Amino acid sequence: MTTETTTPAAAPVATGPLRHLRFHILRHDPRDPASAPRLQTYEIEEAAGMTLFIALTEIREKLDASVSFDFVCRAGICGSCAMVVNGRPGLACRTLTKDLPADITLAPLPVFELIADLSVNTGKWLRGMSERLETWVHSLGEEVDLRRIEQAMDPDLADKIYELDRCVECGSCVAACGTARMRQDFVGAVGLNKIARFALDPRDGRTDADMYELVGNDDGVFGCMTLLGCQDVCPKQLPLQTQIAYLRRKLALRTVGSTRS
Amino acid sequence: MKVIYTDVLVIGGGLAGLRVAIGAKRRGHDAIILSLVPPKRSHSAAAQGGMQASLANVTKGQGDSEDVHFEDTVKGSDWGADQQVVRMFVNTAPKAVRELAAWGVPWSRVRQGDRQVIINGQKVTITERAEAHGLVAQRDFGGTKKWRTCYVSDGTGHAMLFAVSDKAIEQGIPVHERTEALALIHDGSRCYGAVVRDLISGELVAYVAKATTIATGGAGRVYRVTTNAVICEGIGAAIALETGVAALGNMEAVQFHPTGIFPAGILVTEGCRGDGGLLRDAKGHRFMPDYEPEKKELASRDVVSRRMEEHIRKGNGAQSRFGEHLWLDITLLGRAHIERNLREVKEICESFLGVDPAEQWIPVRPAQHYTMGGIRTDHTGQSRTLKGLFAAGEAACWDMHGFNRLGGNSVAETVVAGMIVGEFVADFLESGQGEIDIPTALVREALAAERGKLDALLASKGSERADALKIEMQQIMTDKVGIFRTGKDLEEAVARLQELLVRSRNIGLRYRIDGPNPELVTAYRTQKMLKVALCVANGALTRTESRGAHFREDHPRRDDTNWLRRTIATWADPMATLPTLSYEPLDVMKMELPPGWRGYGNKDYVDHPDTPRRAAEVASVRERTKEADRHAVQAALMPYEDLLPERFRGRNERIDERLP
């Protein structure tokens, strides 16, 4: 057995020369009538392995205690901290400053209601989406007997469902979506991905017709203009393009089918 | 004054809180959930590796049962746990997995046939049974005799949280997001709800409820280096403490997880070691077998973390610009396994370290991870001293973890406690005690008191900075109240925390608006966190023994004679700088599993005088019932089933244990 190795792995985080960083942060409190949106600049020294979480925390601790932003897990798991970083939506906690230029512009996600500065109300939007699309398993019948062995499921299917279930509802896809900017009620890639996830799940009793009722319109799968900003920015690399195309084909066929009959 | 009435107020929108609300709602009671953040962002999502439930579907789990899970959990707790609560838990955990399966959690499933796994650094082929194909799979975790940890890749908490959160949406349970409970409304003997601040508008609202449940998670952020999310600041525990009536139990019992990535403290799951990953030192030597020949990397977390720090102290740590650390090596698991079963770990390593864990080792060092202590409750989740106040999950101490929690038992506890406490909350509401008769003056005064505190902070010209005090507190906790503790360090920690608490009464703000004001939030939370930190430090100073995660270098033995008791902290005088500590003895004569050696870690401990007597009793009961089935033996040793809500009683079916 080979459990002895003599060469340790390389040291983590290859660090380049550390720089002087300038953060240009969009500041605005929509509840304050005197507040007007503006960019405010903060200057800090870069540190090895610095993420935007570390940088913003330092700005708040050392330079300006009033800057609002949202972090929870700071590990790329919870989806709280999506913001627009130099024009591109993404998770701030997972963004390393070394991958950015020395001038970093941070803005809140568009589409969502602004709370203050970089903080937006994704929760409200997403709860609305969940209620509309009924993003839960619609059980097929009787309550299960919890004492009994669970229903078997094909292991590959379980993996496939999890693949789509990995969405953290960060809102990046909505912020990067052309349709969402134009159609207030567009469910976004996040919503379409949910439908694809539940359509795949044999525990959900809903039929294709039920799914069609939910997303078979311009606020759903037919509103997508195939710009696919969603796929580009998804921090979990979900196969959004494939799911949207699949849903559209499936639901379009259904429309054709129902017209024929 | 603005007042919102509901049957059940649930403070905290993670798995435990959501499940309590769903349970109460199913019984016909309205519930409102308060949450600092959208519920799907709760720290429950960070549970990666899985939840323990003795389903015994995989080959390596065959022979597992509630009995084995019970024994592992009690040993893990170093006999600090309430054994009846552990029994309630282990019997409900399989039901929780099965309920979640029905609610849509995409549990990873068993594939029949041969597969290669890594056990103890070697490739081993195991064969899964055909009859298990498609059932929920289990992986290995630390401190367990069987493979018992059910998982969804390494995004278990995420998948569970989304399913349960969506279930709450289906049930139409309102979640008041971005709200924070600042104080409980009570009259000294009964709780009537909470004074709640809207974190967006700053508005204070009184929520009046027949039952109030705190499910706000742990207090990891009183430490500087922690795996916990930034919202895990122990505020739920603090507001219970500030009633002066409700108590906190065992706050000195703090878990340090062996594999926080260094130096950020972000967690990589125990599943890495469960799946065969190894710990290595600066020279690449696998050192755990030298210390723990039986369980090696898979001893309980307290033991592995201590061994790691001990190994670093001996000069074997790898050097870096941030200090010393060790290595976690999962390269031997192979890329395919990592990309299927440890994908969050891979993402974390890539994003935060620039490391590909299929090729390179991961720098790790123990980091604060879990709060075993919490709001002291009985087995129903209700406070023993403040009627109408319940607690569930990491915020609570009904006491299933004692002084060390096993990996995979926390996310399991969230849903199991949610199920059980949800039923008991409903029972409480349906009993005579559920009715309330509350004077409006009590509500008005509670609101006015909180308004007054906030206004004083907003107007204060005080010289202290909230951020600075908080950082100092965190540093003291990490430096002095960590894995290795001494009387001298703890005395210093307590004294310095007391000073900080006094100074925190003189915090001044630079930013004085009452809406979205992060500085104001830091100010009032720091005042509360300091009280929680003092419960931890003072409890640790007073406990002159070593038990589970609480290790005193100056008192290295577990001392059952003097310390087989729970620390109970209360804070009656708001101007005090220390909690009042008292102790609640555990009754050895009622234990199903009398104290002994855990099977790993220190073999040297002082017995309780009752232990030999109880051990003899247990042996004779086992002898007398040796013909009986295991359920009858268990019932003869320590009956508990009547303690469970009726809905969750009953045996659990397994492939090898069919129900009629």
PDB file of N, CA and C in Angstrom, chain B residues 254-325:
ATOM      1  N   VAL B 254     -17.874  23.156  22.002  1.00  0.00           N
ATOM      2  CA  VAL B 254     -17.746  23.767  20.680  1.00  0.00           C
ATOM      3  C   VAL B 254     -16.944  22.822  19.791  1.00  0.00           C
ATOM      4  N   GLN B 255     -17.475  22.519  18.633  1.00  0.00           N
ATOM      5  CA  GLN B 255     -16.766  21.599  17.746  1.00  0.00           C
ATOM      6  C   GLN B 255     -15.861  22.319  16.754  1.00  0.00           C
ATOM      7  N   PHE B 256     -14.681  21.745  16.573  1.00  0.00           N
ATOM      8  CA  PHE B 256     -13.753  22.222  15.545  1.00  0.00           C
ATOM      9  C   PHE B 256     -13.673  21.147  14.479  1.00  0.00           C
ATOM     10  N   HIS B 257     -13.941  21.534  13.259  1.00  0.00           N
ATOM     11  CA  HIS B 257     -13.934  20.561  12.166  1.00  0.00           C
ATOM     12  C   HIS B 257     -12.504  20.398  11.660  1.00  0.00           C
ATOM     13  N   PRO B 258     -12.082  19.150  11.447  1.00  0.00           N
ATOM     14  CA  PRO B 258     -10.689  18.935  11.037  1.00  0.00           C
ATOM     15  C   PRO B 258     -10.310  19.620   9.721  1.00  0.00           C
ATOM     16  N   THR B 259     -11.252  19.698   8.781  1.00  0.00           N
ATOM     17  CA  THR B 259     -10.817  20.141   7.456  1.00  0.00           C
ATOM     18  C   THR B 259     -11.487  21.435   7.015  1.00  0.00           C
ATOM     19  N   GLY B 260     -11.111  22.524   7.684  1.00  0.00           N
ATOM     20  CA  GLY B 260     -11.401  23.851   7.147  1.00  0.00           C
ATOM     21  C   GLY B 260     -10.266  24.175   6.183  1.00  0.00           C
ATOM     22  N   ILE B 261     -10.569  24.704   5.006  1.00  0.00           N
ATOM     23  CA  ILE B 261      -9.448  25.013   4.117  1.00  0.00           C
ATOM     24  C   ILE B 261      -8.687  26.194   4.695  1.00  0.00           C
ATOM     25  N   PHE B 262      -7.396  26.132   4.541  1.00  0.00           N
ATOM     26  CA  PHE B 262      -6.516  27.075   5.207  1.00  0.00           C
ATOM     27  C   PHE B 262      -6.104  28.179   4.233  1.00  0.00           C
ATOM     28  N   PRO B 263      -6.165  29.461   4.639  1.00  0.00           N
ATOM     29  CA  PRO B 263      -6.551  29.964   5.953  1.00  0.00           C
ATOM     30  C   PRO B 263      -8.012  30.415   6.047  1.00  0.00           C
ATOM     31  N   ALA B 264      -8.800  30.309   4.964  1.00  0.00           N
ATOM     32  CA  ALA B 264     -10.119  30.958   4.952  1.00  0.00           C
ATOM     33  C   ALA B 264     -11.135  30.286   5.869  1.00  0.00           C
ATOM     34  N   GLY B 265     -10.907  29.017   6.246  1.00  0.00           N
ATOM     35  CA  GLY B 265     -11.844  28.347   7.138  1.00  0.00           C
ATOM     36  C   GLY B 265     -13.074  27.790   6.433  1.00  0.00           C
ATOM     37  N   ILE B 266     -13.099  27.870   5.104  1.00  0.00           N
ATOM     38  CA  ILE B 266     -14.241  27.298   4.382  1.00  0.00           C
ATOM     39  C   ILE B 266     -14.189  25.781   4.510  1.00  0.00           C
ATOM     40  N   LEU B 267     -15.354  25.184   4.717  1.00  0.00           N
ATOM     41  CA  LEU B 267     -15.412  23.745   4.993  1.00  0.00           C
ATOM     42  C   LEU B 267     -15.182  22.907   3.745  1.00  0.00           C
ATOM     43  N   VAL B 268     -14.378  21.847   3.890  1.00  0.00           N
ATOM     44  CA  VAL B 268     -14.509  20.733   2.939  1.00  0.00           C
ATOM     45  C   VAL B 268     -14.994  19.526   3.734  1.00  0.00           C
ATOM     46  N   THR B 269     -15.931  18.816   3.157  1.00  0.00           N
ATOM     47  CA  THR B 269     -16.715  17.839   3.904  1.00  0.00           C
ATOM     48  C   THR B 269     -15.908  16.669   4.464  1.00  0.00           C
ATOM     49  N   GLU B 270     -16.420  16.141   5.564  1.00  0.00           N
ATOM     50  CA  GLU B 270     -15.907  14.903   6.140  1.00  0.00           C
ATOM     51  C   GLU B 270     -16.051  13.737   5.150  1.00  0.00           C
ATOM     52  N   GLY B 271     -16.964  13.904   4.196  1.00  0.00           N
ATOM     53  CA  GLY B 271     -17.109  12.905   3.133  1.00  0.00           C
ATOM     54  C   GLY B 271     -15.800  12.645   2.407  1.00  0.00           C
ATOM     55  N   CYS B 272     -14.917  13.642   2.381  1.00  0.00           N
ATOM     56  CA  CYS B 272     -13.602  13.451   1.753  1.00  0.00           C
ATOM     57  C   CYS B 272     -12.851  12.319   2.441  1.00  0.00           C
ATOM     58  N   ARG B 273     -12.858  12.343   3.778  1.00  0.00           N
ATOM     59  CA  ARG B 273     -12.191  11.274   4.525  1.00  0.00           C
ATOM     60  C   ARG B 273     -13.043  10.019   4.545  1.00  0.00           C
ATOM     61  N   GLY B 274     -14.368  10.203   4.619  1.00  0.00           N
ATOM     62  CA  GLY B 274     -15.274   9.051   4.605  1.00  0.00           C
ATOM     63  C   GLY B 274     -15.102   8.242   3.327  1.00  0.00           C
ATOM     64  N   ASP B 275     -14.869   8.948   2.224  1.00  0.00           N
ATOM     65  CA  ASP B 275     -14.710   8.269   0.935  1.00  0.00           C
ATOM     66  C   ASP B 275     -13.283   7.745   0.741  1.00  0.00           C
ATOM     67  N   GLY B 276     -12.402   7.993   1.710  1.00  0.00           N
ATOM     68  CA  GLY B 276     -11.058   7.415   1.626  1.00  0.00           C
ATOM     69  C   GLY B 276      -9.914   8.416   1.604  1.00  0.00           C
ATOM     70  N   GLY B 277     -10.213   9.702   1.721  1.00  0.00           N
ATOM     71  CA  GLY B 277      -9.158  10.721   1.724  1.00  0.00           C
ATOM     72  C   GLY B 277      -8.292  10.608   2.971  1.00  0.00           C
ATOM     73  N   LEU B 278      -7.037  11.050   2.861  1.00  0.00           N
ATOM     74  CA  LEU B 278      -6.065  10.897   3.949  1.00  0.00           C
ATOM     75  C   LEU B 278      -5.547  12.260   4.391  1.00  0.00           C
ATOM     76  N   LEU B 279      -5.100  12.301   5.650  1.00  0.00           N
ATOM     77  CA  LEU B 279      -4.444  13.508   6.150  1.00  0.00           C
ATOM     78  C   LEU B 279      -2.938  13.283   6.119  1.00  0.00           C
ATOM     79  N   ARG B 280      -2.224  14.291   5.626  1.00  0.00           N
ATOM     80  CA  ARG B 280      -0.770  14.168   5.524  1.00  0.00           C
ATOM     81  C   ARG B 280      -0.107  15.394   6.136  1.00  0.00           C
ATOM     82  N   ASP B 281       1.158  15.217   6.546  1.00  0.00           N
ATOM     83  CA  ASP B 281       1.881  16.342   7.134  1.00  0.00           C
ATOM     84  C   ASP B 281       2.851  16.963   6.122  1.00  0.00           C
ATOM     85  N   ALA B 282       3.720  17.852   6.620  1.00  0.00           N
ATOM     86  CA  ALA B 282       4.626  18.574   5.726  1.00  0.00           C
ATOM     87  C   ALA B 282       5.479  17.622   4.894  1.00  0.00           C
ATOM     88  N   LYS B 283       5.811  16.462   5.481  1.00  0.00           N
ATOM     89  CA  LYS B 283       6.656  15.512   4.749  1.00  0.00           C
ATOM     90  C   LYS B 283       5.834  14.573   3.867  1.00  0.00           C
ATOM     91  N   GLY B 284       4.532  14.725   3.883  1.00  0.00           N
ATOM     92  CA  GLY B 284       3.683  13.834   3.098  1.00  0.00           C
ATOM     93  C   GLY B 284       3.328  12.562   3.841  1.00  0.00           C
ATOM     94  N   HIS B 285       3.708  12.489   5.118  1.00  0.00           N
ATOM     95  CA  HIS B 285       3.443  11.292   5.918  1.00  0.00           C
ATOM     96  C   HIS B 285       1.984  11.265   6.375  1.00  0.00           C
ATOM     97  N   ARG B 286       1.364  10.100   6.225  1.00  0.00           N
ATOM     98  CA  ARG B 286      -0.002   9.913   6.736  1.00  0.00           C
ATOM     99  C   ARG B 286       0.107   9.643   8.241  1.00  0.00           C
ATOM    100  N   PHE B 287      -0.252  10.650   9.039  1.00  0.00           N
ATOM    101  CA  PHE B 287       0.080  10.578  10.463  1.00  0.00           C
ATOM    102  C   PHE B 287      -1.035  10.043  11.352  1.00  0.00           C
ATOM    103  N   MET B 288      -2.280  10.046  10.906  1.00  0.00           N
ATOM    104  CA  MET B 288      -3.365   9.665  11.816  1.00  0.00           C
ATOM    105  C   MET B 288      -3.257   8.233  12.354  1.00  0.00           C
ATOM    106  N   PRO B 289      -2.804   7.244  11.533  1.00  0.00           N
ATOM    107  CA  PRO B 289      -2.675   5.889  12.099  1.00  0.00           C
ATOM    108  C   PRO B 289      -1.686   5.830  13.266  1.00  0.00           C
ATOM    109  N   ASP B 290      -0.718   6.764  13.324  1.00  0.00           N
ATOM    110  CA  ASP B 290       0.233   6.777  14.440  1.00  0.00           C
ATOM    111  C   ASP B 290      -0.478   7.096  15.754  1.00  0.00           C
ATOM    112  N   TYR B 291      -1.517   7.933  15.670  1.00  0.00           N
ATOM    113  CA  TYR B 291      -2.208   8.365  16.884  1.00  0.00           C
ATOM    114  C   TYR B 291      -3.441   7.514  17.177  1.00  0.00           C
ATOM    115  N   GLU B 292      -4.179   7.187  16.130  1.00  0.00           N
ATOM    116  CA  GLU B 292      -5.456   6.488  16.293  1.00  0.00           C
ATOM    117  C   GLU B 292      -5.457   5.237  15.417  1.00  0.00           C
ATOM    118  N   PRO B 293      -4.795   4.164  15.913  1.00  0.00           N
ATOM    119  CA  PRO B 293      -4.658   2.987  15.053  1.00  0.00           C
ATOM    120  C   PRO B 293      -6.000   2.365  14.652  1.00  0.00           C
ATOM    121  N   GLU B 294      -7.031   2.506  15.496  1.00  0.00           N
ATOM    122  CA  GLU B 294      -8.311   1.874  15.144  1.00  0.00           C
ATOM    123  C   GLU B 294      -9.059   2.671  14.076  1.00  0.00           C
ATOM    124  N   LYS B 295      -9.355   3.944  14.387  1.00  0.00           N
ATOM    125  CA  LYS B 295     -10.233   4.694  13.489  1.00  0.00           C
ATOM    126  C   LYS B 295      -9.474   5.601  12.523  1.00  0.00           C
ATOM    127  N   LYS B 296      -8.200   5.850  12.793  1.00  0.00           N
ATOM    128  CA  LYS B 296      -7.355   6.657  11.900  1.00  0.00           C
ATOM    129  C   LYS B 296      -8.012   8.000  11.555  1.00  0.00           C
ATOM    130  N   GLU B 297      -8.142   8.322  10.247  1.00  0.00           N
ATOM    131  CA  GLU B 297      -8.753   9.604   9.852  1.00  0.00           C
ATOM    132  C   GLU B 297     -10.222   9.685  10.252  1.00  0.00           C
ATOM    133  N   LEU B 298     -10.810   8.545  10.580  1.00  0.00           N
ATOM    134  CA  LEU B 298     -12.253   8.528  10.826  1.00  0.00           C
ATOM    135  C   LEU B 298     -12.617   8.355  12.300  1.00  0.00           C
ATOM    136  N   ALA B 299     -11.729   8.795  13.178  1.00  0.00           N
ATOM    137  CA  ALA B 299     -12.142   8.970  14.571  1.00  0.00           C
ATOM    138  C   ALA B 299     -13.099  10.161  14.603  1.00  0.00           C
ATOM    139  N   SER B 300     -13.682  10.435  15.772  1.00  0.00           N
ATOM    140  CA  SER B 300     -14.618  11.552  15.840  1.00  0.00           C
ATOM    141  C   SER B 300     -13.874  12.870  15.606  1.00  0.00           C
ATOM    142  N   ARG B 301     -14.628  13.907  15.285  1.00  0.00           N
ATOM    143  CA  ARG B 301     -14.018  15.169  14.886  1.00  0.00           C
ATOM    144  C   ARG B 301     -13.163  15.790  15.976  1.00  0.00           C
ATOM    145  N   ASP B 302     -13.629  15.714  17.224  1.00  0.00           N
ATOM    146  CA  ASP B 302     -12.842  16.315  18.303  1.00  0.00           C
ATOM    147  C   ASP B 302     -11.481  15.654  18.382  1.00  0.00           C
ATOM    148  N   VAL B 303     -11.451  14.338  18.238  1.00  0.00           N
ATOM    149  CA  VAL B 303     -10.190  13.604  18.349  1.00  0.00           C
ATOM    150  C   VAL B 303      -9.272  13.922  17.161  1.00  0.00           C
ATOM    151  N   VAL B 304      -9.811  13.896  15.957  1.00  0.00           N
ATOM    152  CA  VAL B 304      -8.974  14.160  14.780  1.00  0.00           C
ATOM    153  C   VAL B 304      -8.421  15.589  14.837  1.00  0.00           C
ATOM    154  N   SER B 305      -9.270  16.540  15.197  1.00  0.00           N
ATOM    155  CA  SER B 305      -8.808  17.939  15.264  1.00  0.00           C
ATOM    156  C   SER B 305      -7.683  18.088  16.287  1.00  0.00           C
ATOM    157  N   ARG B 306      -7.840  17.447  17.437  1.00  0.00           N
ATOM    158  CA  ARG B 306      -6.787  17.541  18.464  1.00  0.00           C
ATOM    159  C   ARG B 306      -5.508  16.904  17.977  1.00  0.00           C
ATOM    160  N   ARG B 307      -5.619  15.739  17.350  1.00  0.00           N
ATOM    161  CA  ARG B 307      -4.420  15.061  16.853  1.00  0.00           C
ATOM    162  C   ARG B 307      -3.714  15.917  15.805  1.00  0.00           C
ATOM    163  N   MET B 308      -4.481  16.594  14.978  1.00  0.00           N
ATOM    164  CA  MET B 308      -3.877  17.456  13.946  1.00  0.00           C
ATOM    165  C   MET B 308      -3.097  18.598  14.600  1.00  0.00           C
ATOM    166  N   GLU B 309      -3.725  19.245  15.573  1.00  0.00           N
ATOM    167  CA  GLU B 309      -3.042  20.363  16.239  1.00  0.00           C
ATOM    168  C   GLU B 309      -1.804  19.858  16.996  1.00  0.00           C
ATOM    169  N   GLU B 310      -1.947  18.673  17.602  1.00  0.00           N
ATOM    170  CA  GLU B 310      -0.823  18.081  18.318  1.00  0.00           C
ATOM    171  C   GLU B 310       0.331  17.827  17.348  1.00  0.00           C
ATOM    172  N   HIS B 311       0.000  17.332  16.176  1.00  0.00           N
ATOM    173  CA  HIS B 311       1.023  17.016  15.174  1.00  0.00           C
ATOM    174  C   HIS B 311       1.698  18.300  14.672  1.00  0.00           C
ATOM    175  N   ILE B 312       0.920  19.350  14.543  1.00  0.00           N
ATOM    176  CA  ILE B 312       1.502  20.640  14.132  1.00  0.00           C
ATOM    177  C   ILE B 312       2.440  21.157  15.230  1.00  0.00           C
ATOM    178  N   ARG B 313       1.990  21.038  16.492  1.00  0.00           N
ATOM    179  CA  ARG B 313       2.819  21.486  17.620  1.00  0.00           C
ATOM    180  C   ARG B 313       4.165  20.762  17.662  1.00  0.00           C
ATOM    181  N   LYS B 314       4.170  19.520  17.212  1.00  0.00           N
ATOM    182  CA  LYS B 314       5.414  18.745  17.212  1.00  0.00           C
ATOM    183  C   LYS B 314       6.314  19.134  16.050  1.00  0.00           C
ATOM    184  N   GLY B 315       5.898  20.134  15.286  1.00  0.00           N
ATOM    185  CA  GLY B 315       6.765  20.655  14.222  1.00  0.00           C
ATOM    186  C   GLY B 315       6.546  19.998  12.875  1.00  0.00           C
ATOM    187  N   ASN B 316       5.386  19.355  12.679  1.00  0.00           N
ATOM    188  CA  ASN B 316       5.160  18.635  11.422  1.00  0.00           C
ATOM    189  C   ASN B 316       4.231  19.366  10.457  1.00  0.00           C
ATOM    190  N   GLY B 317       3.874  20.606  10.797  1.00  0.00           N
ATOM    191  CA  GLY B 317       2.973  21.345   9.927  1.00  0.00           C
ATOM    192  C   GLY B 317       3.687  21.854   8.681  1.00  0.00           C
ATOM    193  N   ALA B 318       2.926  21.992   7.601  1.00  0.00           N
ATOM    194  CA  ALA B 318       3.476  22.613   6.391  1.00  0.00           C
ATOM    195  C   ALA B 318       3.468  24.122   6.613  1.00  0.00           C
ATOM    196  N   GLN B 319       4.529  24.783   6.165  1.00  0.00           N
ATOM    197  CA  GLN B 319       4.649  26.219   6.379  1.00  0.00           C
ATOM    198  C   GLN B 319       3.970  26.986   5.244  1.00  0.00           C
ATOM    199  N   SER B 320       3.337  28.095   5.601  1.00  0.00           N
ATOM    200  CA  SER B 320       2.864  28.999   4.554  1.00  0.00           C
ATOM    201  C   SER B 320       2.944  30.402   5.108  1.00  0.00           C
ATOM    202  N   ARG B 321       2.709  31.387   4.263  1.00  0.00           N
ATOM    203  CA  ARG B 321       2.815  32.769   4.739  1.00  0.00           C
ATOM    204  C   ARG B 321       1.754  33.106   5.782  1.00  0.00           C
ATOM    205  N   PHE B 322       0.708  32.302   5.862  1.00  0.00           N
ATOM    206  CA  PHE B 322      -0.346  32.566   6.853  1.00  0.00           C
ATOM    207  C   PHE B 322      -0.166  31.730   8.114  1.00  0.00           C
ATOM    208  N   GLY B 323       0.867  30.903   8.152  1.00  0.00           N
ATOM    209  CA  GLY B 323       1.058  30.023   9.306  1.00  0.00           C
ATOM    210  C   GLY B 323       1.093  28.574   8.855  1.00  0.00           C
ATOM    211  N   GLU B 324       0.938  27.671   9.837  1.00  0.00           N
ATOM    212  CA  GLU B 324       1.108  26.259   9.530  1.00  0.00           C
ATOM    213  C   GLU B 324      -0.222  25.561   9.260  1.00  0.00           C
ATOM    214  N   HIS B 325      -0.120  24.523   8.469  1.00  0.00           N
ATOM    215  CA  HIS B 325      -1.320  23.726   8.187  1.00  0.00           C
ATOM    216  C   HIS B 325      -0.916  22.308   7.831  1.00  0.00           C
TER     217      HIS B 325
END
